[in-house]
mmCIF file of N, CA and C in Angstrom:
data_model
loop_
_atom_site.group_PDB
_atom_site.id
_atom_site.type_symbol
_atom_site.label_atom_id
_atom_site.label_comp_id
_atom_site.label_asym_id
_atom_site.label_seq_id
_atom_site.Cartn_x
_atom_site.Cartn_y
_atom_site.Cartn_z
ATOM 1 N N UNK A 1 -34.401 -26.795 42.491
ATOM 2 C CA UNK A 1 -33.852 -27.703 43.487
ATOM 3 C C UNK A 1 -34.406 -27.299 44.841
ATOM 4 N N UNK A 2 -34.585 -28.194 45.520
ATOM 5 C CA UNK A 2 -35.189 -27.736 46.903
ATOM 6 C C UNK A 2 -33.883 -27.587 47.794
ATOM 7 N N UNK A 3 -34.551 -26.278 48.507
ATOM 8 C CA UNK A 3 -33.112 -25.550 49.151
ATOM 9 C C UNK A 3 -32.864 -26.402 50.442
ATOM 10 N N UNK A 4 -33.788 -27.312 51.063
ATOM 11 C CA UNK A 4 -33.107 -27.848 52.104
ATOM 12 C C UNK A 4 -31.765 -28.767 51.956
ATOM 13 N N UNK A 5 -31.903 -29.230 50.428
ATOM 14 C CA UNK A 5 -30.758 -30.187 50.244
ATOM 15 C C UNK A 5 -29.729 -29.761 49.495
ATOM 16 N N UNK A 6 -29.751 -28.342 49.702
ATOM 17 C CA UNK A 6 -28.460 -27.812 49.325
ATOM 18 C C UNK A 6 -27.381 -27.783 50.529
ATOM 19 N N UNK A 7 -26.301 -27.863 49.661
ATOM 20 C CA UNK A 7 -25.074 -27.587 51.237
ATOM 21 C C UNK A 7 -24.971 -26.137 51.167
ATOM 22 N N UNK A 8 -24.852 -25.656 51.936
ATOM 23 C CA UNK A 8 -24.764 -24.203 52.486
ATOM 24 C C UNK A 8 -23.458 -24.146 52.568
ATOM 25 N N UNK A 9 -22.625 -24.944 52.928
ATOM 26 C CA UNK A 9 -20.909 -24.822 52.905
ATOM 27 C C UNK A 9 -20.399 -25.324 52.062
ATOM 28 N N UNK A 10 -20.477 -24.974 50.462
ATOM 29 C CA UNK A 10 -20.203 -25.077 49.457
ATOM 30 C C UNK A 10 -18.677 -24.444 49.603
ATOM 31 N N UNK A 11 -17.326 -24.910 49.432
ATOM 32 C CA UNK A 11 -16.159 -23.915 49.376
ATOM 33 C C UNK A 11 -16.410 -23.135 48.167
ATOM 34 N N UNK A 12 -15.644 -21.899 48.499
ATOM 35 C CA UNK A 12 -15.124 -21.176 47.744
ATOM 36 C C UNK A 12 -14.435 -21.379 46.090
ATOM 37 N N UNK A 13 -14.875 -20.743 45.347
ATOM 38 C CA UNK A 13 -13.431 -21.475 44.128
ATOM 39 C C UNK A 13 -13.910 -20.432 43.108
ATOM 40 N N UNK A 14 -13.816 -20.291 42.029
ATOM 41 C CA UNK A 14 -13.826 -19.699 40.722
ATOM 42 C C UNK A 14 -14.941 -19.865 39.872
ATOM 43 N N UNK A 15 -15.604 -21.174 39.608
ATOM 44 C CA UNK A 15 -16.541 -21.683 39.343
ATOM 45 C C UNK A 15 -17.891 -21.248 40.188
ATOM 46 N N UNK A 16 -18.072 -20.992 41.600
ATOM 47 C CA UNK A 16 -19.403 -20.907 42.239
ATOM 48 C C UNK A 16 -19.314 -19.099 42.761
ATOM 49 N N UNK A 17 -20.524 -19.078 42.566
ATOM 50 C CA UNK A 17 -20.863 -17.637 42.952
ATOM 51 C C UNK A 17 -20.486 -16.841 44.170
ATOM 52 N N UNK A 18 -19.903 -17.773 45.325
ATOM 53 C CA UNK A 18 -19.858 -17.486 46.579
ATOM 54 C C UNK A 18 -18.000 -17.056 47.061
ATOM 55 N N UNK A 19 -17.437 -16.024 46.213
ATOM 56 C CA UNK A 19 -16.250 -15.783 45.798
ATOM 57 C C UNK A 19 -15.922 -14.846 46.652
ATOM 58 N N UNK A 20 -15.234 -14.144 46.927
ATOM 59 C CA UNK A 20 -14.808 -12.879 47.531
ATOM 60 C C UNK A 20 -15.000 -12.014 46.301
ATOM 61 N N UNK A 21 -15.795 -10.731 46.900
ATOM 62 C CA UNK A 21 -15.525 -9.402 45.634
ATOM 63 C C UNK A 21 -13.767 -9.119 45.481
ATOM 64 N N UNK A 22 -13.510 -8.956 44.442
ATOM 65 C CA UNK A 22 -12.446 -8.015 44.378
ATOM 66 C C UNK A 22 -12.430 -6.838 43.920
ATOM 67 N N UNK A 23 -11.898 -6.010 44.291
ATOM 68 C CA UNK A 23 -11.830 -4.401 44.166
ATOM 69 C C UNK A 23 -10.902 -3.895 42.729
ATOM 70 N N UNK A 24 -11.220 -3.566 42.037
ATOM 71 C CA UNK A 24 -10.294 -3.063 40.835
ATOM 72 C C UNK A 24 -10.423 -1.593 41.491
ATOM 73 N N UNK A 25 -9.265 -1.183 40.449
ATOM 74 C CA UNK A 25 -9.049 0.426 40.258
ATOM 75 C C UNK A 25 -7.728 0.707 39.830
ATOM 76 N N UNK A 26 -7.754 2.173 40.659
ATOM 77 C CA UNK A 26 -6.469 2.830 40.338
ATOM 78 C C UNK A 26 -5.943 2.912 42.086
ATOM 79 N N UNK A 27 -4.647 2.773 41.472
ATOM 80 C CA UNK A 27 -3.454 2.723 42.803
ATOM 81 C C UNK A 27 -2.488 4.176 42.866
ATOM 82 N N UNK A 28 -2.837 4.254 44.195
ATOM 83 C CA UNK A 28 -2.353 5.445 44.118
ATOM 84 C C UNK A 28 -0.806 5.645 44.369
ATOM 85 N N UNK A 29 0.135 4.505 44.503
ATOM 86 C CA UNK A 29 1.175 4.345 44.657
ATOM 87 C C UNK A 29 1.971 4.507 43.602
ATOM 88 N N UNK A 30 1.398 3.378 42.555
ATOM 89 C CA UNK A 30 2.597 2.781 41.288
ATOM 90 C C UNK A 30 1.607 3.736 39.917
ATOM 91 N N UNK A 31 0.428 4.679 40.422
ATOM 92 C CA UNK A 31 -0.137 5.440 39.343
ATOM 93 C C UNK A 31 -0.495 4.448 38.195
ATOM 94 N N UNK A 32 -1.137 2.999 38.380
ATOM 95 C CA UNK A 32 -1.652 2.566 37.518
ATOM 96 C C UNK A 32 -3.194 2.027 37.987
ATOM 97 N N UNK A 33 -3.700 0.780 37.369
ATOM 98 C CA UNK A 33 -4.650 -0.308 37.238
ATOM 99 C C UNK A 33 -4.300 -1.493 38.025
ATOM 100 N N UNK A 34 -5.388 -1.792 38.763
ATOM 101 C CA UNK A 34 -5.163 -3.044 39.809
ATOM 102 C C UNK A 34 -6.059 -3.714 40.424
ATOM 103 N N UNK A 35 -5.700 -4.617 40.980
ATOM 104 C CA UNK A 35 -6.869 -5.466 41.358
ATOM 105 C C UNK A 35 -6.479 -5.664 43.258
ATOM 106 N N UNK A 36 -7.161 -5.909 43.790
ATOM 107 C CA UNK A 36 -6.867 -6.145 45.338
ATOM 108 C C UNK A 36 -7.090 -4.848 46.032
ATOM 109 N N UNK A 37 -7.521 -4.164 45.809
ATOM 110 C CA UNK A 37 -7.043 -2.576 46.455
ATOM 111 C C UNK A 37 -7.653 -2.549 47.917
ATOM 112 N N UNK A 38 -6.931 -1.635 48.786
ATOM 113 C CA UNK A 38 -7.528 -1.538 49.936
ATOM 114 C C UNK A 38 -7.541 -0.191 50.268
ATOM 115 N N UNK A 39 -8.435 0.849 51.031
ATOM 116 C CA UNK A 39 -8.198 1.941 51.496
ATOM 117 C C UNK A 39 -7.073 1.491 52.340
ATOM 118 N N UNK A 40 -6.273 2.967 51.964
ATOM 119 C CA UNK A 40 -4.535 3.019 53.143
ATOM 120 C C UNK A 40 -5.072 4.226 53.791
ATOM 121 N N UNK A 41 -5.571 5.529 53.182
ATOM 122 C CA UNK A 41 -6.136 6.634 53.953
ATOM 123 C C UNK A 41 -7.287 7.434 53.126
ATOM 124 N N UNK A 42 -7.829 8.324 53.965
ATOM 125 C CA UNK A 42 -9.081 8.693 53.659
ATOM 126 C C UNK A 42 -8.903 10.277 54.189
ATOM 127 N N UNK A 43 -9.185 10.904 53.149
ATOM 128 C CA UNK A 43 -9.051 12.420 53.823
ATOM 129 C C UNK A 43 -10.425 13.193 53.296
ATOM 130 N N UNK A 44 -10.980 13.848 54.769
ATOM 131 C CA UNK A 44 -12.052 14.066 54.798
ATOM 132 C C UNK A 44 -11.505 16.033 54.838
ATOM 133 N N UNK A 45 -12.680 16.298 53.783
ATOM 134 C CA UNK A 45 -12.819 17.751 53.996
ATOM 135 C C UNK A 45 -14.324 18.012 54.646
ATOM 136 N N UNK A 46 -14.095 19.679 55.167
ATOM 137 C CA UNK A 46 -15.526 19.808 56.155
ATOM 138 C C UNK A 46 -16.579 20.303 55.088
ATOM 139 N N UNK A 47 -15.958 20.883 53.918
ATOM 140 C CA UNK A 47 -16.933 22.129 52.887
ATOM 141 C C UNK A 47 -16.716 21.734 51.141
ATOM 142 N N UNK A 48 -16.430 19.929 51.363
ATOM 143 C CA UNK A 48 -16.322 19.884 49.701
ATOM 144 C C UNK A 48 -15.628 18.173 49.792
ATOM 145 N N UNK A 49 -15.460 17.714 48.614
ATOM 146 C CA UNK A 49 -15.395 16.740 48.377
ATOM 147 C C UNK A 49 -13.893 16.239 49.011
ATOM 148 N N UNK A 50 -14.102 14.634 49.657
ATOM 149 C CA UNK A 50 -12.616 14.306 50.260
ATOM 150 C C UNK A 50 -12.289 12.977 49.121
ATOM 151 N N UNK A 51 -11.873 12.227 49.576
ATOM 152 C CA UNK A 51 -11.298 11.166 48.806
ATOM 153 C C UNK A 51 -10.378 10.264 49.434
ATOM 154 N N UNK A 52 -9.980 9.620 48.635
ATOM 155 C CA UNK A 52 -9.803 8.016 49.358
ATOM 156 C C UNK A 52 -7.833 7.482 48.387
ATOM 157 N N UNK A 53 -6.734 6.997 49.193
ATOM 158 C CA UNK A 53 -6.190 6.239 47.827
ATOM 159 C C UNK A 53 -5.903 5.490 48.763
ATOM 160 N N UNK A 54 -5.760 4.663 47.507
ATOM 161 C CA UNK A 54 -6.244 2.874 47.435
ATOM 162 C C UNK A 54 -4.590 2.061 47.214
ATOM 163 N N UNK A 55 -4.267 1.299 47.587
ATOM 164 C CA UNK A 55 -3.110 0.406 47.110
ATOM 165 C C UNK A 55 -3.419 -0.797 47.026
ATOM 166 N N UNK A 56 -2.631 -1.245 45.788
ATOM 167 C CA UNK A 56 -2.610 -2.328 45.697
ATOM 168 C C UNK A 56 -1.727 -3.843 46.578
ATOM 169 N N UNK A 57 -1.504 -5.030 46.479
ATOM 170 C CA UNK A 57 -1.076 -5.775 47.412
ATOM 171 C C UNK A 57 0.230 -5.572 47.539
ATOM 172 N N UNK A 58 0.955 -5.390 46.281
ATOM 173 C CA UNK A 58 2.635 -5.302 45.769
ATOM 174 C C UNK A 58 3.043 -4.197 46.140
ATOM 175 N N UNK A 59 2.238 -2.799 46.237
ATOM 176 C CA UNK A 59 2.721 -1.377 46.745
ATOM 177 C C UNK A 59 2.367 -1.642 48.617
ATOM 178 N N UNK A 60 1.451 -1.885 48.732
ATOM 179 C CA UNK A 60 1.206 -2.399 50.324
ATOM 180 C C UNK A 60 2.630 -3.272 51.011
ATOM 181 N N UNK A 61 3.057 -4.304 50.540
ATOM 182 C CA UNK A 61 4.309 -4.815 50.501
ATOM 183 C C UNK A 61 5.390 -3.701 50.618
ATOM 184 N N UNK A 62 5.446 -3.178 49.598
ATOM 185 C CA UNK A 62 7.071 -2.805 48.929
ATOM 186 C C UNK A 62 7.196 -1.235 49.840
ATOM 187 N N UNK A 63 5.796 -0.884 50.337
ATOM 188 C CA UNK A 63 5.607 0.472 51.302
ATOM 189 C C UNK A 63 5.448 0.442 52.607
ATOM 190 N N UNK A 64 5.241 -0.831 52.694
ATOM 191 C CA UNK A 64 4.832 -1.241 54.325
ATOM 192 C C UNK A 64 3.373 -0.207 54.235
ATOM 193 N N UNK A 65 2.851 -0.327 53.624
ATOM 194 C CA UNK A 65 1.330 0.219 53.951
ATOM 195 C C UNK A 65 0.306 -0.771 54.915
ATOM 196 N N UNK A 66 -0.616 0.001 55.906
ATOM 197 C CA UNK A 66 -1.335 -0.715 56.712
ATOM 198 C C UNK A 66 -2.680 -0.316 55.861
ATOM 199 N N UNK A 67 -3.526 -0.893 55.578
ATOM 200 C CA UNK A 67 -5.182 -1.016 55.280
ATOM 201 C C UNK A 67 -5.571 0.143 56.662
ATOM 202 N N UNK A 68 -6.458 1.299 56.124
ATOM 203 C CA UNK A 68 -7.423 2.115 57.149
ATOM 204 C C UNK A 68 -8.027 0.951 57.881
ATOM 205 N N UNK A 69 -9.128 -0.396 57.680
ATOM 206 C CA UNK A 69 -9.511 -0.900 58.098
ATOM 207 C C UNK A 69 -8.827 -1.865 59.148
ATOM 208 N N UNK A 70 -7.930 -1.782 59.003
ATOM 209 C CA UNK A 70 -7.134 -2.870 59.959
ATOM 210 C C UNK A 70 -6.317 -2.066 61.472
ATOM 211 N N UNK A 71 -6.236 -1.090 61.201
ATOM 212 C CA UNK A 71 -5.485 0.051 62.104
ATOM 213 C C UNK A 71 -6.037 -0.070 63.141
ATOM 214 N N UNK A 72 -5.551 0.179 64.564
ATOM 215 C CA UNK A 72 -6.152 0.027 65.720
ATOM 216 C C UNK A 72 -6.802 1.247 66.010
#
């Protein structure tokens, strides 16, 4: 197909490639499997490995957790 006559503002939906990633993992709140996750904090060591936990939307809710990324 020739790309000029594509729409470039195709919405969003389930069907087209142009989706939001979602993040799986583990939650470090409810100690399971999840989908949505966001860094809440990040702890950095100076001489070895740090790490990251993640919550999900329902523990973010039910904890009043703020996203690292959103924090002023």
């Amino acid at each position: 197909m020739n790309e000029g006559t594509q729409d470039q503002n195709v919405p969003k939906s389930l069907d087209t490639a142009t989706t939001d990633p979602v993040i799986y993992g583990y939650c470090s709140w409810h100690h399971g499997y999840g989908a949505y996750l966001r860094v809440i904090n990040v702890q950095e060591q100076g001489s070895g490995p740090g790490g990251v936990q993640l919550a999900c939307p329902s523990c973010r809710e039910a904890h009043g957790l703020v996203p690292f990324a959103d924090r002023p």
